[in-house]
Amino acid sequence: MKVLKSWLNDWVDIDKINGDELSLALESLGFEIESRIDIKPNYKNIVVGKVLEIYPHPNADKVRVTKVDTGNNVFEIVCGAFNFDVGAVVPVALPKSEIKDAFLIDKRDIRGVESNGMICSATELDLWEDNSGILLLDDDVKPGTDFSTIYPQNDIVWEIGVTPNRGDCMSHLGVARELSHYFKKPLLDNSSQLNPSIESILSLSSGTIKECNTYAGIEIENIKIKDSNFNTKYRLSQVGTRIINNVVDYTNYVLYDIGQPLHAFDRDKLFGKISVRYAKQDETLLTLDNQNRQLSKNDLIITADDKPIALAGVMGGLETEVTQETNNLLIESAYFDKVSIMNTSRKLNLISDASIRFERGIDHQFQLLGLNRFINIFQQDQHITYSSPVVDSKQQFSMVDVSFSRNEIYKILGIKLENDFIENMLEYLGINYTLTDNDIVFQSPSWRYDLERPIDLIEEFAKHYGFNNFESTLPIGNNKNNLGEYWHLKRSLTDKLIAMNMYEIQTLSFVSQEINQIFTPEKKSVEINNPIDQTNKFLRTSLHPSLIEVYKNNIEQNNQSEMFFEINNIFDAGEHQNFDSIPNQIYSLSALIPSKLTNSDTRQDPTINDIYFAKQILIDCFGKIELKQIHKPGFHQNLSFLILKNNKVIGHLGQLASQLEKSYELNNSIFLFSIDLTSISSEDLINIIYSPLSPYPYVKFDLSFMVPDAFAASELIQEVEKFLINNENVITIFDDFKNEKSRNLGIRINTRSYSKTYSEEEVTDILNQVVDVLENKFSIKLNKGN
Amino acid sequence: MAEVNLDKIFASFILSLEDVVDVSELTQIEKEYLGKGSVLSEERAKLASLSNDDKKKYGALLKDFADKVSKKLESFKVDFEKSYFTEKEKSENPDISLDWFSKKGTRKHILTNVMEEVVDIFASLGYTVAHGPEAETSWHNFDALNTPDWHPARYESDTLYLDKDLKNLLRTQTSTVQVRHMQDNKPPVYIVAPGRVYRSDQLDATHSPVFHQIEGLAVDDGITFSDLKGTLEYFVKEFFGKNVQTKFIPHFFPFTEPSAEVLVSWKDGEWLEILGCGMVDPNVFQNVEYPSTTQGFAFGVGVERLAMLRYGIDHIKNFYENDLRFLEQF
């Protein structure tokens, strides 16, 4: 919302306070400053002129020639605008003056007529944006007056943010009230006496529903629709409102002035009783913007003789609109329920300055003041006759006493407030209160909807004390410095994986049903009711597709072939493991390992990895694991394994199915693994089992066995380890050679006794025993002679 | 007595050294002149047949010869290696301005980096990491957090719902974790909750349908607004640096009162909002069935915003496209 310094000054005397101090005050009171514009003249030597004569240009149709009195002289000036008549008071740029952006004005021949300068529009003087023609000044300004003396200088416009709980600050009066306490200056009174001289002819009612508590109106007769006065135009333009005509402008003026939205009807187009009700299903209303609106049972409407004439608080109807021909007015000033207005305005996407104010809650005692201010401003401009205001109000809002211990302030804020401060603030803010030694009792004023509980007033104290005046203290929490298992696991895993040269990625969670089908056709996807994008309206059931997508995109960007992993939730429509009534979500790790990896040394060829490399990454993360072959959609028919840790399934490892590798156009085998992180703990990541170091020399021998094709080499190692259990061992498979005839495994045994140096006989003995054990256990044969 | 000309042999030994190209050849030369089958060993074998006097004299000559050869071999080896290494190193002179290894960064996603950093700061103040579901009930995301059902934040234009009745949704804020955590734990509570949140926004320079927040909550006897202020000032200085100033301006959030926005001083005297905070609203404590005397503070900070500010990242899309050109910069 925009506020103008000169306008605020109507309500609180801040004229002498400079802009920086005011900005600071606004911000500290909770009005975020989005922008500040200091108004400076962008023109020089502009004078006020009165148009004495207007006659056609002899050689041109699109301009007229005027005679303008500028005080000491009368000049002939050619003008292209047609929005004024003889007698108009206008700003004039005579030769040697400057308009917007230092544009120098001089005498100029326009098709054979010498023009002594120009008559200016608001835009040409950089006052505000207005393309309707010449700026018309008030009739009583004397020709020859220096324009800069009638146009405000050194005014300031702030665009401020008003928090949604503070509807009362959506006006100059509301902001001024807050400033009045800050600067300890009283709020000024701008209401005046009305002198009604006509009888009202319409009957007004607030209807039977509670959503319209007050419906008030005033009838005005014999008005002339014309431009509003200069001050109104200036102020409304500065706060960003389009200038229309006097009636519309003055209703807007009252809204920005005190926050009461008004609506003007052409009285002569109204018949019967004016009332308020909810619309009936299928009722329609042609609104001001010439749209035929389909109404529903939740829309609050104004009716004349029970026929809809306006959408309450949102937009008027076209049929009862004020036009150039309007002579008599009904001005409406009402109090509508917040939620009803919000529903209608959001539903129809009609968000106006009025609807926003109703939504946030306007002062429920301001309906009369609204009419009073309107008459007041209108009267400054033309002589009008008007009726007494008619007010139909239902219940009086009850004033509830809220009481709390003064200790609460210190307890919650950590500051001690003096009596003076407390009393001052409550008085300046217009809050009724009683103060005792121990307690504060207060009542919420009619304009505030955010002061219902003790904490609400405590907040007010904090704000007016100034957040930046608080002391800063630093409490220390549980003294355990314990990150918690969730974070510890995520962090340990991430650190391990990045150390293995994998890149961590973060991808969006939305996919199509087809994508979820690739790896997890057995899962039911969670669907978003109101998706951003219809093609991706499901939550992902697997992280694999995101990884493949990222890998593919990088290759397409001509980036390196790298390994990636992501740790995030996957979702399915099953029941949640721990909580009621929400979909299942499993905290998961997925990783992608391309077989061909770009070497980080740019002189080297890519390295080619197979599934053993992916398996090793798992071992480096989780220590001892077991792999059990399993068929799984999306994967190679053989290279697909459950991952078991301590006999419990924790995830899956496999190679992307050849068909998918082709359809994704990857040209590279891809290994993928996924881990259900809820099935492991950070302790599973600690793989350290210390063995003492033997001081004795090692014995080493390589053996080669002919084994069946379907033989698990790991069992060979396990068996040797079992046999040499009392030794320090390093046992590895160093060769797995296959030809048409046979498969041969090479095992290297490196062993040390903890108690002695083996003699040659003992070594031979061990060798023979190992061969015997393995041959008998697995029915395999040692390959002799190599 | 002398049957061989030792001087001649020595001269041929010296000559053979000249042809040495590798230090390993010295072993062969040593063997040739001093080892088994060498002239020296043959002559030594003859000593036994000589008279005592001759044996002594000739023996001394042979020993002298052997010593000379050994000494020469030793000094030759030292000199040879010295000049060999000098030559070798002279030839090893690469252009060190070259970078053969491509830039790789830490490989940790920058959002993770930032979250870990923030978590570490609060862990040092005694906070534990808490977490909760991303697909949540509307009650945990809104009602429990004092956001009534008419509140604009609940509109379908802002929130992604998972059913027609709008009972379940993708959490719009990590504040849901406050609620879950308090339901399961008695005070005192000191937690931070980093995590994903979702909004109905198209991906553009500053918006993403998925982003990250870190929620903080401290509930304890005597926790005041001054504590909130001190804690967040400490955080800002730890994260952005000691010279960064903070200011607190009043704000509104349904779940805290008083509420504030924290601004930090940035380049060119600009102030930028970085987090929202406040004293937990009594209604929130009531909703998690905490005693009415409970008090505490809460705050929330956007992870993407912290990262964008600190590194000058221009587009939020970068975090989620995972282009290696982006990833490897961190």
XYZ file of N, CA and C in Angstrom, chain A residues 24 27-32 163-165 338-339 342-343 346 359 410-415 450 453 455-459 462-463 467-484 486-487 490-491 494-495 498 501-510 526-533 539-540 550 553-554 557 559-562 564-566 568-569 571 576 579-583 585 598-603, chain B residues 99-109 111-112 115-116 119-120 123-137 146 150 152 155-157 159-164 166 168 170 180 184 190 194 196 198-203 208-210 212 222-231 233-234 246-252 257-261 263 273 279 281-283 293 295 297 319-325 327-328:
621
model
N 12.335 5.076 9.164
C 12.765 4.256 10.294
C 11.575 3.914 11.191
N 9.231 1.366 9.492
C 9.788 0.026 9.492
C 9.736 -0.587 10.890
N 10.088 0.216 11.888
C 10.126 -0.340 13.237
C 8.723 -0.664 13.737
N 7.700 -0.047 13.133
C 6.318 -0.354 13.507
C 5.767 -1.543 12.721
N 6.585 -2.120 11.864
C 6.159 -3.325 11.165
C 5.656 -3.071 9.759
N 5.876 -1.862 9.245
C 5.513 -1.600 7.849
C 6.776 -1.748 7.016
N 6.881 -2.865 6.352
C 8.064 -3.101 5.544
C 8.081 -2.080 4.408
N 0.909 -6.073 7.212
C 0.722 -7.505 7.466
C -0.776 -7.829 7.504
N -1.146 -9.064 7.143
C -2.568 -9.385 6.957
C -3.421 -9.225 8.224
N -2.788 -9.221 9.393
C -3.571 -9.073 10.621
C -3.913 -7.611 10.916
N -15.756 -10.564 6.737
C -14.463 -10.783 6.072
C -14.488 -11.994 5.133
N -14.912 -13.129 5.680
C -14.749 -14.384 4.950
C -15.633 -14.428 3.701
N -14.005 -12.412 1.056
C -12.808 -13.098 0.565
C -13.191 -14.208 -0.413
N -14.196 -15.004 -0.029
C -14.594 -16.124 -0.887
C -15.028 -15.650 -2.263
N -12.068 -13.987 -4.335
C -11.087 -14.966 -4.834
C -11.718 -15.843 -5.911
N -11.844 -7.882 3.520
C -11.251 -9.172 3.886
C -10.468 -9.106 5.177
N 7.222 -9.433 31.035
C 8.637 -9.726 31.282
C 8.939 -11.190 30.966
N 7.984 -12.031 31.334
C 8.197 -13.466 31.162
C 8.406 -13.814 29.683
N 7.630 -13.192 28.803
C 7.697 -13.562 27.390
C 8.717 -12.730 26.618
N 8.794 -11.442 26.973
C 9.678 -10.576 26.182
C 11.077 -10.452 26.792
N 11.190 -10.631 28.089
C 12.486 -10.436 28.730
C 12.834 -8.969 28.945
N 11.810 -8.089 28.896
C 12.066 -6.664 29.184
C 11.097 -6.193 30.263
N -7.028 -7.949 15.932
C -5.868 -8.752 16.311
C -5.549 -8.612 17.788
N -6.251 -11.551 22.810
C -5.635 -12.328 23.891
C -4.500 -11.520 24.501
N -1.436 -12.230 24.716
C -0.234 -12.253 23.884
C -0.309 -11.198 22.781
N -1.559 -10.898 22.347
C -1.729 -9.910 21.285
C -1.278 -8.528 21.756
N -1.596 -8.220 23.010
C -1.191 -6.910 23.526
C 0.306 -6.908 23.852
N 0.797 -8.058 24.309
C 2.238 -8.155 24.600
C 3.038 -7.902 23.315
N 2.533 -8.431 22.210
C 3.183 -8.175 20.917
C 3.219 -6.675 20.630
N 5.893 -5.088 22.536
C 7.210 -5.407 21.965
C 7.500 -4.525 20.762
N 6.477 -4.375 19.922
C 6.651 -3.628 18.677
C 6.904 -2.152 18.966
N 11.828 -3.594 18.357
C 12.555 -4.876 18.389
C 14.058 -4.663 18.516
N 14.529 -3.592 17.873
C 15.978 -3.407 17.871
C 16.492 -2.799 19.176
N 15.567 -2.483 20.102
C 15.995 -2.006 21.428
C 16.077 -3.132 22.447
N 15.715 -4.336 22.020
C 15.789 -5.472 22.947
C 17.234 -5.871 23.169
N 17.499 -6.364 24.362
C 18.782 -6.979 24.646
C 18.851 -8.308 23.879
N 20.061 -8.778 23.609
C 20.202 -10.079 22.962
C 20.809 -11.058 23.942
N 20.143 -12.174 24.160
C 20.704 -13.197 25.039
C 20.720 -14.515 24.276
N 21.623 -15.399 24.671
C 21.828 -16.625 23.882
C 21.615 -17.865 24.753
N 20.431 -18.470 24.645
C 20.203 -19.681 25.443
C 20.899 -20.881 24.800
N 21.369 -21.794 25.610
C 22.002 -23.004 25.090
C 21.053 -24.168 25.323
N 20.895 -24.979 24.319
C 19.867 -26.020 24.334
C 20.183 -27.198 25.207
N 20.148 -28.390 24.636
C 20.178 -29.596 25.457
C 21.577 -30.007 25.897
N 22.581 -29.179 25.539
C 23.955 -29.459 25.972
C 24.488 -30.801 25.529
N 23.829 -31.417 24.574
C 24.274 -32.749 24.180
C 25.058 -32.725 22.872
N 24.895 -31.660 22.136
C 25.499 -31.578 20.820
C 25.281 -32.859 20.039
N 24.052 -33.310 20.060
C 23.698 -34.572 19.453
C 22.869 -34.280 18.208
N 23.437 -34.556 17.041
C 22.752 -34.211 15.795
C 21.493 -35.032 15.568
N 21.459 -36.211 16.150
C 20.302 -37.075 15.920
C 20.609 -38.071 14.808
N 18.846 -39.328 12.310
C 18.419 -38.995 10.949
C 19.507 -38.228 10.205
N 19.998 -37.183 10.857
C 20.992 -36.330 10.219
C 22.340 -37.037 10.121
N 22.343 -39.500 7.183
C 22.366 -38.805 5.895
C 23.761 -38.234 5.639
N 24.303 -37.635 6.674
C 25.578 -36.968 6.519
C 26.722 -37.961 6.301
N 26.403 -39.343 2.784
C 26.770 -38.336 1.791
C 28.283 -38.177 1.753
N 28.888 -38.095 2.922
C 30.344 -37.906 2.971
C 31.078 -39.094 2.343
N 30.454 -38.947 -1.653
C 31.197 -37.905 -2.377
C 32.689 -38.233 -2.375
N 33.786 -40.050 -5.281
C 33.657 -39.299 -6.535
C 32.248 -39.276 -7.120
N 31.237 -39.491 -6.287
C 29.872 -39.400 -6.798
C 29.343 -37.994 -6.533
N 28.577 -37.483 -7.480
C 27.963 -36.168 -7.304
C 26.589 -36.298 -6.657
N 26.342 -35.487 -5.636
C 25.014 -35.480 -5.037
C 24.100 -34.581 -5.869
N 22.880 -35.034 -6.119
C 21.936 -34.191 -6.856
C 20.649 -33.998 -6.057
N 19.885 -32.982 -6.442
C 18.566 -32.711 -5.864
C 17.619 -32.540 -7.044
N 16.584 -33.359 -7.109
C 15.658 -33.235 -8.239
C 14.232 -33.071 -7.713
N 13.351 -32.575 -8.585
C 11.962 -32.360 -8.197
C 11.256 -33.708 -7.990
N 10.191 -33.702 -7.234
C 9.555 -34.961 -6.835
C 8.394 -35.395 -7.728
N 8.091 -34.603 -8.771
C 6.893 -34.892 -9.566
C 7.240 -35.626 -10.864
N 1.030 -41.801 -5.560
C 0.245 -40.745 -4.928
C 0.019 -39.651 -5.972
N -1.266 -39.282 -6.156
C -1.591 -38.303 -7.179
C -1.840 -36.952 -6.531
N -1.354 -35.896 -7.163
C -1.615 -34.548 -6.660
C -2.970 -34.097 -7.198
N -3.792 -33.598 -6.297
C -5.156 -33.203 -6.651
C -5.161 -31.999 -7.585
N -4.271 -31.050 -7.322
C -4.200 -29.822 -8.127
C -2.775 -29.624 -8.626
N -2.335 -30.497 -9.562
C -0.926 -30.444 -9.985
C -0.595 -29.151 -10.721
N 0.668 -28.763 -10.666
C 1.132 -27.579 -11.383
C 1.137 -27.905 -12.873
N 1.457 -29.160 -13.143
C 1.687 -29.576 -14.521
C 1.003 -30.929 -14.698
N 3.608 -38.296 -7.443
C 4.849 -38.250 -6.679
C 5.673 -39.476 -7.037
N 6.965 -39.326 -7.120
C 7.793 -40.425 -7.609
C 7.855 -41.591 -6.616
N 19.007 -36.916 -15.125
C 20.132 -36.006 -14.880
C 21.377 -36.483 -15.639
N 20.782 -35.740 -19.362
C 20.873 -34.302 -19.648
C 22.314 -33.818 -19.664
N 23.103 -34.333 -18.744
C 24.502 -33.915 -18.706
C 25.268 -34.376 -19.932
N 24.456 -32.175 -22.671
C 25.126 -30.873 -22.533
C 26.619 -30.988 -22.830
N 28.656 -32.629 -21.131
C 29.406 -32.703 -19.877
C 29.984 -34.105 -19.719
N 30.729 -34.318 -18.635
C 31.380 -35.599 -18.408
C 30.371 -36.687 -18.072
N 30.835 -37.919 -18.183
C 30.049 -39.069 -17.720
C 30.475 -39.317 -16.281
N 29.573 -38.964 -15.330
C 29.928 -39.055 -13.909
C 28.918 -39.924 -13.169
N 26.238 -40.327 -9.992
C 25.342 -39.441 -9.239
C 24.607 -40.210 -8.141
N 24.238 -39.493 -7.096
C 23.322 -40.101 -6.115
C 22.382 -39.035 -5.570
N 21.253 -39.495 -5.079
C 20.289 -38.589 -4.462
C 19.732 -39.258 -3.217
N 16.493 -38.770 -0.889
C 15.222 -38.068 -0.737
C 14.107 -39.076 -0.497
N 12.920 -38.523 -0.273
C 11.772 -39.397 -0.050
C 11.219 -39.936 -1.364
N 7.485 -41.904 -2.573
C 6.123 -41.942 -2.034
C 5.318 -43.061 -2.677
N 1.473 -45.200 5.823
C 2.754 -44.738 6.335
C 3.227 -45.646 7.461
N 2.892 -43.065 10.847
C 1.821 -42.111 11.132
C 0.524 -42.488 10.441
N -0.580 -42.117 11.094
C -1.906 -42.394 10.544
C -2.228 -41.447 9.398
N -3.048 -41.922 8.498
C -3.760 -41.128 7.481
C -2.899 -40.289 6.541
N -1.619 -40.614 6.423
C -0.837 -39.965 5.368
C -0.193 -41.047 4.504
N 0.098 -40.707 3.229
C 0.675 -41.713 2.342
C 2.054 -42.162 2.821
N 5.901 -42.787 2.779
C 7.042 -42.090 2.205
C 8.302 -42.703 2.794
N 34.154 -40.797 -17.249
C 35.182 -39.855 -17.695
C 36.296 -39.823 -16.650
N 37.538 -39.931 -17.132
C 38.669 -39.880 -16.216
C 38.909 -38.436 -15.802
N 39.165 -38.234 -14.528
C 39.350 -36.844 -14.090
C 40.679 -36.289 -14.622
N 41.610 -37.184 -14.991
C 42.846 -36.756 -15.649
C 42.537 -36.679 -17.143
N 42.510 -35.476 -17.669
C 42.022 -35.294 -19.038
C 42.923 -35.938 -20.080
N 44.139 -36.371 -19.686
C 45.033 -37.037 -20.637
C 44.673 -38.500 -20.792
N 46.578 -27.600 -16.284
C 45.714 -28.309 -15.339
C 45.125 -29.511 -16.055
N 45.743 -30.662 -15.866
C 45.248 -31.850 -16.554
C 43.992 -32.420 -15.909
N 43.817 -32.086 -14.614
C 42.666 -32.653 -13.912
C 41.507 -31.668 -13.957
N 40.337 -32.154 -14.399
C 39.197 -31.250 -14.506
C 38.685 -30.911 -13.111
N 38.087 -29.721 -13.020
C 37.573 -29.242 -11.736
C 36.395 -30.107 -11.286
N 36.363 -30.454 -10.031
C 35.328 -31.375 -9.577
C 34.517 -30.863 -8.381
N 34.993 -29.890 -7.649
C 34.259 -29.398 -6.479
C 34.225 -30.431 -5.362
N 33.367 -30.185 -4.391
C 33.265 -31.135 -3.266
C 32.334 -32.282 -3.625
N 31.576 -32.135 -4.695
C 30.570 -33.091 -5.165
C 29.324 -33.116 -4.288
N 29.388 -32.442 -3.145
C 28.185 -32.373 -2.313
C 27.300 -31.287 -2.901
N 25.985 -31.535 -2.974
C 25.085 -30.522 -3.526
C 25.138 -29.285 -2.642
N 23.002 -27.210 -1.743
C 21.923 -27.091 -0.747
C 22.249 -27.930 0.495
N 22.821 -29.100 0.267
C 23.245 -29.930 1.393
C 24.340 -29.227 2.184
N 22.746 -26.540 4.239
C 21.977 -27.112 5.352
C 22.906 -27.649 6.440
N 23.974 -28.305 6.025
C 24.902 -28.844 7.023
C 25.543 -27.731 7.835
N 22.931 -26.388 10.242
C 22.715 -27.379 11.302
C 23.892 -27.368 12.281
N 25.098 -27.288 11.758
C 26.279 -27.282 12.634
C 26.263 -26.097 13.589
N 23.708 -26.949 16.118
C 24.149 -28.080 16.931
C 25.115 -27.583 17.996
N 25.932 -26.598 17.630
C 26.896 -26.065 18.602
C 26.178 -25.325 19.727
N 24.916 -24.956 19.500
C 24.127 -24.308 20.552
C 23.225 -25.318 21.265
N 23.415 -26.605 20.963
C 22.646 -27.619 21.681
C 21.327 -27.999 21.044
N 21.208 -27.825 19.723
C 19.980 -28.225 19.029
C 20.190 -29.582 18.362
N 19.123 -30.368 18.320
C 19.139 -31.666 17.664
C 18.364 -31.560 16.351
N 18.722 -32.399 15.377
C 17.989 -32.370 14.110
C 16.724 -33.232 14.224
N 15.596 -32.651 13.855
C 14.338 -33.399 13.820
C 13.863 -33.453 12.377
N 12.956 -34.371 12.091
C 12.420 -34.448 10.734
C 11.008 -34.969 10.787
N 10.298 -34.806 9.684
C 8.912 -35.268 9.637
C 8.503 -35.525 8.201
N 7.293 -36.054 8.001
C 6.848 -36.404 6.654
C 6.693 -35.184 5.749
N 6.905 -35.415 4.444
C 6.693 -34.337 3.467
C 5.254 -34.341 2.969
N 4.689 -35.529 2.821
C 3.251 -35.617 2.519
C 2.573 -35.621 3.883
N 1.835 -34.548 4.177
C 1.353 -34.312 5.538
C -0.160 -34.157 5.577
N -0.685 -34.100 6.772
C -2.103 -33.768 6.911
C -2.229 -32.246 6.908
N -2.158 -22.759 13.776
C -3.006 -21.582 13.980
C -3.393 -20.894 12.672
N -10.051 -20.625 6.553
C -10.343 -19.602 5.548
C -9.068 -18.846 5.117
N -5.831 -17.483 3.407
C -5.396 -17.529 1.993
C -4.275 -18.527 1.719
N -5.313 -21.769 0.097
C -5.915 -21.858 -1.231
C -5.174 -22.861 -2.104
N -5.944 -23.470 -2.996
C -5.338 -24.449 -3.890
C -4.363 -23.808 -4.868
N -4.441 -22.487 -4.979
C -3.489 -21.821 -5.867
C -2.096 -21.780 -5.251
N -1.124 -24.230 -2.506
C -0.768 -25.474 -1.835
C -1.114 -26.664 -2.722
N -0.236 -27.661 -2.742
C -0.498 -28.881 -3.512
C -1.171 -29.913 -2.599
N -2.410 -30.236 -2.922
C -3.180 -31.179 -2.107
C -3.141 -32.577 -2.719
N -3.342 -33.579 -1.849
C -3.244 -34.960 -2.308
C -4.598 -35.646 -2.380
N -5.664 -34.915 -2.054
C -6.995 -35.502 -2.180
C -8.027 -34.408 -2.415
N -9.213 -34.837 -2.818
C -10.269 -33.880 -3.144
C -10.771 -33.141 -1.909
N -9.043 -32.119 0.492
C -7.964 -31.246 0.979
C -7.525 -31.629 2.405
N -5.071 -34.075 2.964
C -3.625 -34.296 2.915
C -3.001 -33.394 1.860
N 1.139 -31.679 0.348
C 2.597 -31.670 0.436
C 2.939 -30.469 1.303
N 4.824 -32.174 14.885
C 5.106 -33.605 15.061
C 6.038 -33.822 16.251
N 5.332 -35.642 20.172
C 6.027 -36.844 20.641
C 7.031 -36.595 21.757
N 14.823 -28.358 21.822
C 15.718 -27.505 21.014
C 15.984 -28.269 19.719
N 15.744 -29.405 8.948
C 15.959 -29.068 7.538
C 15.109 -29.992 6.677
N 12.556 -30.580 2.705
C 11.889 -30.116 1.490
C 10.505 -29.584 1.799
N 6.938 -27.726 -0.418
C 6.335 -27.707 -1.752
C 5.336 -26.555 -1.872
N 5.329 -25.891 -2.994
C 4.316 -24.869 -3.247
C 3.865 -25.002 -4.697
N 2.678 -24.476 -4.950
C 2.146 -24.551 -6.308
C 2.718 -23.418 -7.152
N 4.009 -23.464 -7.389
C 4.671 -22.422 -8.186
C 5.347 -23.048 -9.389
N 5.268 -22.368 -10.532
C 6.031 -22.804 -11.696
C 7.508 -22.492 -11.435
N 8.379 -23.311 -11.994
C 9.811 -23.075 -11.851
C 10.208 -21.836 -12.658
N 10.316 -22.079 -7.125
C 10.404 -23.483 -7.492
C 9.298 -24.208 -6.747
N 8.677 -25.205 -7.397
C 7.624 -25.944 -6.689
C 8.180 -26.759 -5.520
N 9.471 -27.005 -5.544
C 10.142 -27.694 -4.443
C 11.253 -26.791 -3.953
N 13.762 -25.785 -0.080
C 14.180 -26.289 1.230
C 14.100 -25.203 2.291
N 11.416 -19.983 30.623
C 12.096 -18.687 30.585
C 12.674 -18.297 29.241
N 12.261 -18.961 28.160
C 12.714 -18.541 26.825
C 11.975 -17.249 26.447
N 12.719 -16.202 26.123
C 12.097 -14.902 25.838
C 12.413 -14.430 24.422
N 11.779 -13.320 24.084
C 12.042 -12.677 22.798
C 13.509 -12.244 22.703
N 14.096 -11.851 23.838
C 15.526 -11.494 23.829
C 16.387 -12.697 23.455
N 15.957 -13.873 23.904
C 16.689 -15.099 23.553
C 16.615 -15.360 22.051
N 15.423 -15.139 21.503
C 15.234 -15.314 20.064
C 16.175 -14.393 19.307
N 16.212 -13.139 19.757
C 17.030 -12.148 19.079
C 18.511 -12.516 19.167
N 18.941 -12.887 20.358
C 20.347 -13.250 20.553
C 20.729 -14.460 19.725
N 19.855 -15.440 19.670
C 20.142 -16.675 18.943
C 20.296 -16.404 17.443
N 20.868 -13.524 15.953
C 22.033 -12.667 15.673
C 23.311 -13.504 15.645
N 23.385 -14.461 16.564
C 24.541 -15.357 16.597
C 24.614 -16.155 15.294
N 22.393 -7.179 11.715
C 21.026 -7.668 11.583
C 20.056 -6.631 12.111
N 18.848 -6.630 11.556
C 17.786 -5.894 12.229
C 16.507 -6.693 12.190
N 15.689 -6.467 13.193
C 14.442 -7.203 13.350
C 13.291 -6.251 13.103
N 12.404 -6.601 12.177
C 11.240 -5.752 12.006
C 9.967 -6.574 12.228
N 8.956 -5.926 12.827
C 7.738 -6.667 13.156
C 7.099 -7.251 11.904
N 6.543 -8.434 12.039
C 5.911 -9.082 10.903
C 4.716 -9.859 11.411
N 4.088 -10.635 10.554
C 2.966 -11.458 10.982
C 3.098 -12.857 10.439
N 3.800 -15.109 17.737
C 3.407 -13.782 18.184
C 4.190 -13.436 19.445
N 4.935 -12.338 19.483
C 5.218 -11.452 18.356
C 6.014 -12.167 17.266
N 5.861 -11.667 16.030
C 6.595 -12.218 14.898
C 7.549 -11.160 14.347
N 8.640 -11.609 13.782
C 9.589 -10.650 13.211
C 10.197 -11.213 11.946
N 10.680 -10.313 11.122
C 11.478 -10.700 9.981
C 12.899 -10.220 10.267
N 16.469 -9.016 8.884
C 17.138 -8.471 7.703
C 18.630 -8.404 7.988
N 15.919 -9.491 3.524
C 15.228 -10.408 4.438
C 15.842 -11.777 4.301
N 7.832 -15.581 18.724
C 7.529 -16.394 19.902
C 6.352 -17.295 19.517
N 3.055 -19.048 19.123
C 1.724 -18.619 19.542
C 1.146 -19.629 20.539
N 0.520 -19.137 21.627
C -0.050 -20.053 22.630
C -1.011 -21.072 22.019
N -1.681 -20.713 20.919
C -2.597 -21.665 20.283
C -1.854 -22.896 19.759
N 1.341 -22.656 30.216
C 2.419 -21.749 30.628
C 3.654 -21.903 29.751
N 6.430 -21.627 26.960
C 6.842 -20.587 26.017
C 8.096 -20.974 25.263
N 10.466 -20.045 21.214
C 10.499 -19.318 19.951
C 10.702 -20.271 18.786
N 19.572 -25.212 -9.022
C 19.669 -26.185 -7.937
C 19.073 -27.535 -8.328
N 18.095 -27.512 -9.234
C 17.332 -28.724 -9.521
C 17.622 -29.321 -10.895
N 18.400 -28.610 -11.727
C 18.749 -29.176 -13.031
C 19.963 -30.064 -12.950
N 20.812 -29.838 -11.931
C 21.974 -30.690 -11.698
C 22.902 -30.795 -12.907
N 23.067 -29.682 -13.600
C 24.038 -29.621 -14.679
C 25.422 -29.657 -14.027
N 26.281 -30.528 -14.515
C 27.611 -30.658 -13.897
C 28.385 -29.344 -13.905
N 28.087 -28.515 -14.912
C 28.765 -27.212 -14.949
C 28.432 -26.412 -13.700
N 27.124 -28.109 -10.677
C 27.465 -28.943 -9.517
C 28.939 -28.849 -9.155
N 29.819 -28.842 -10.176
C 31.242 -28.931 -9.854
C 31.839 -27.599 -9.395
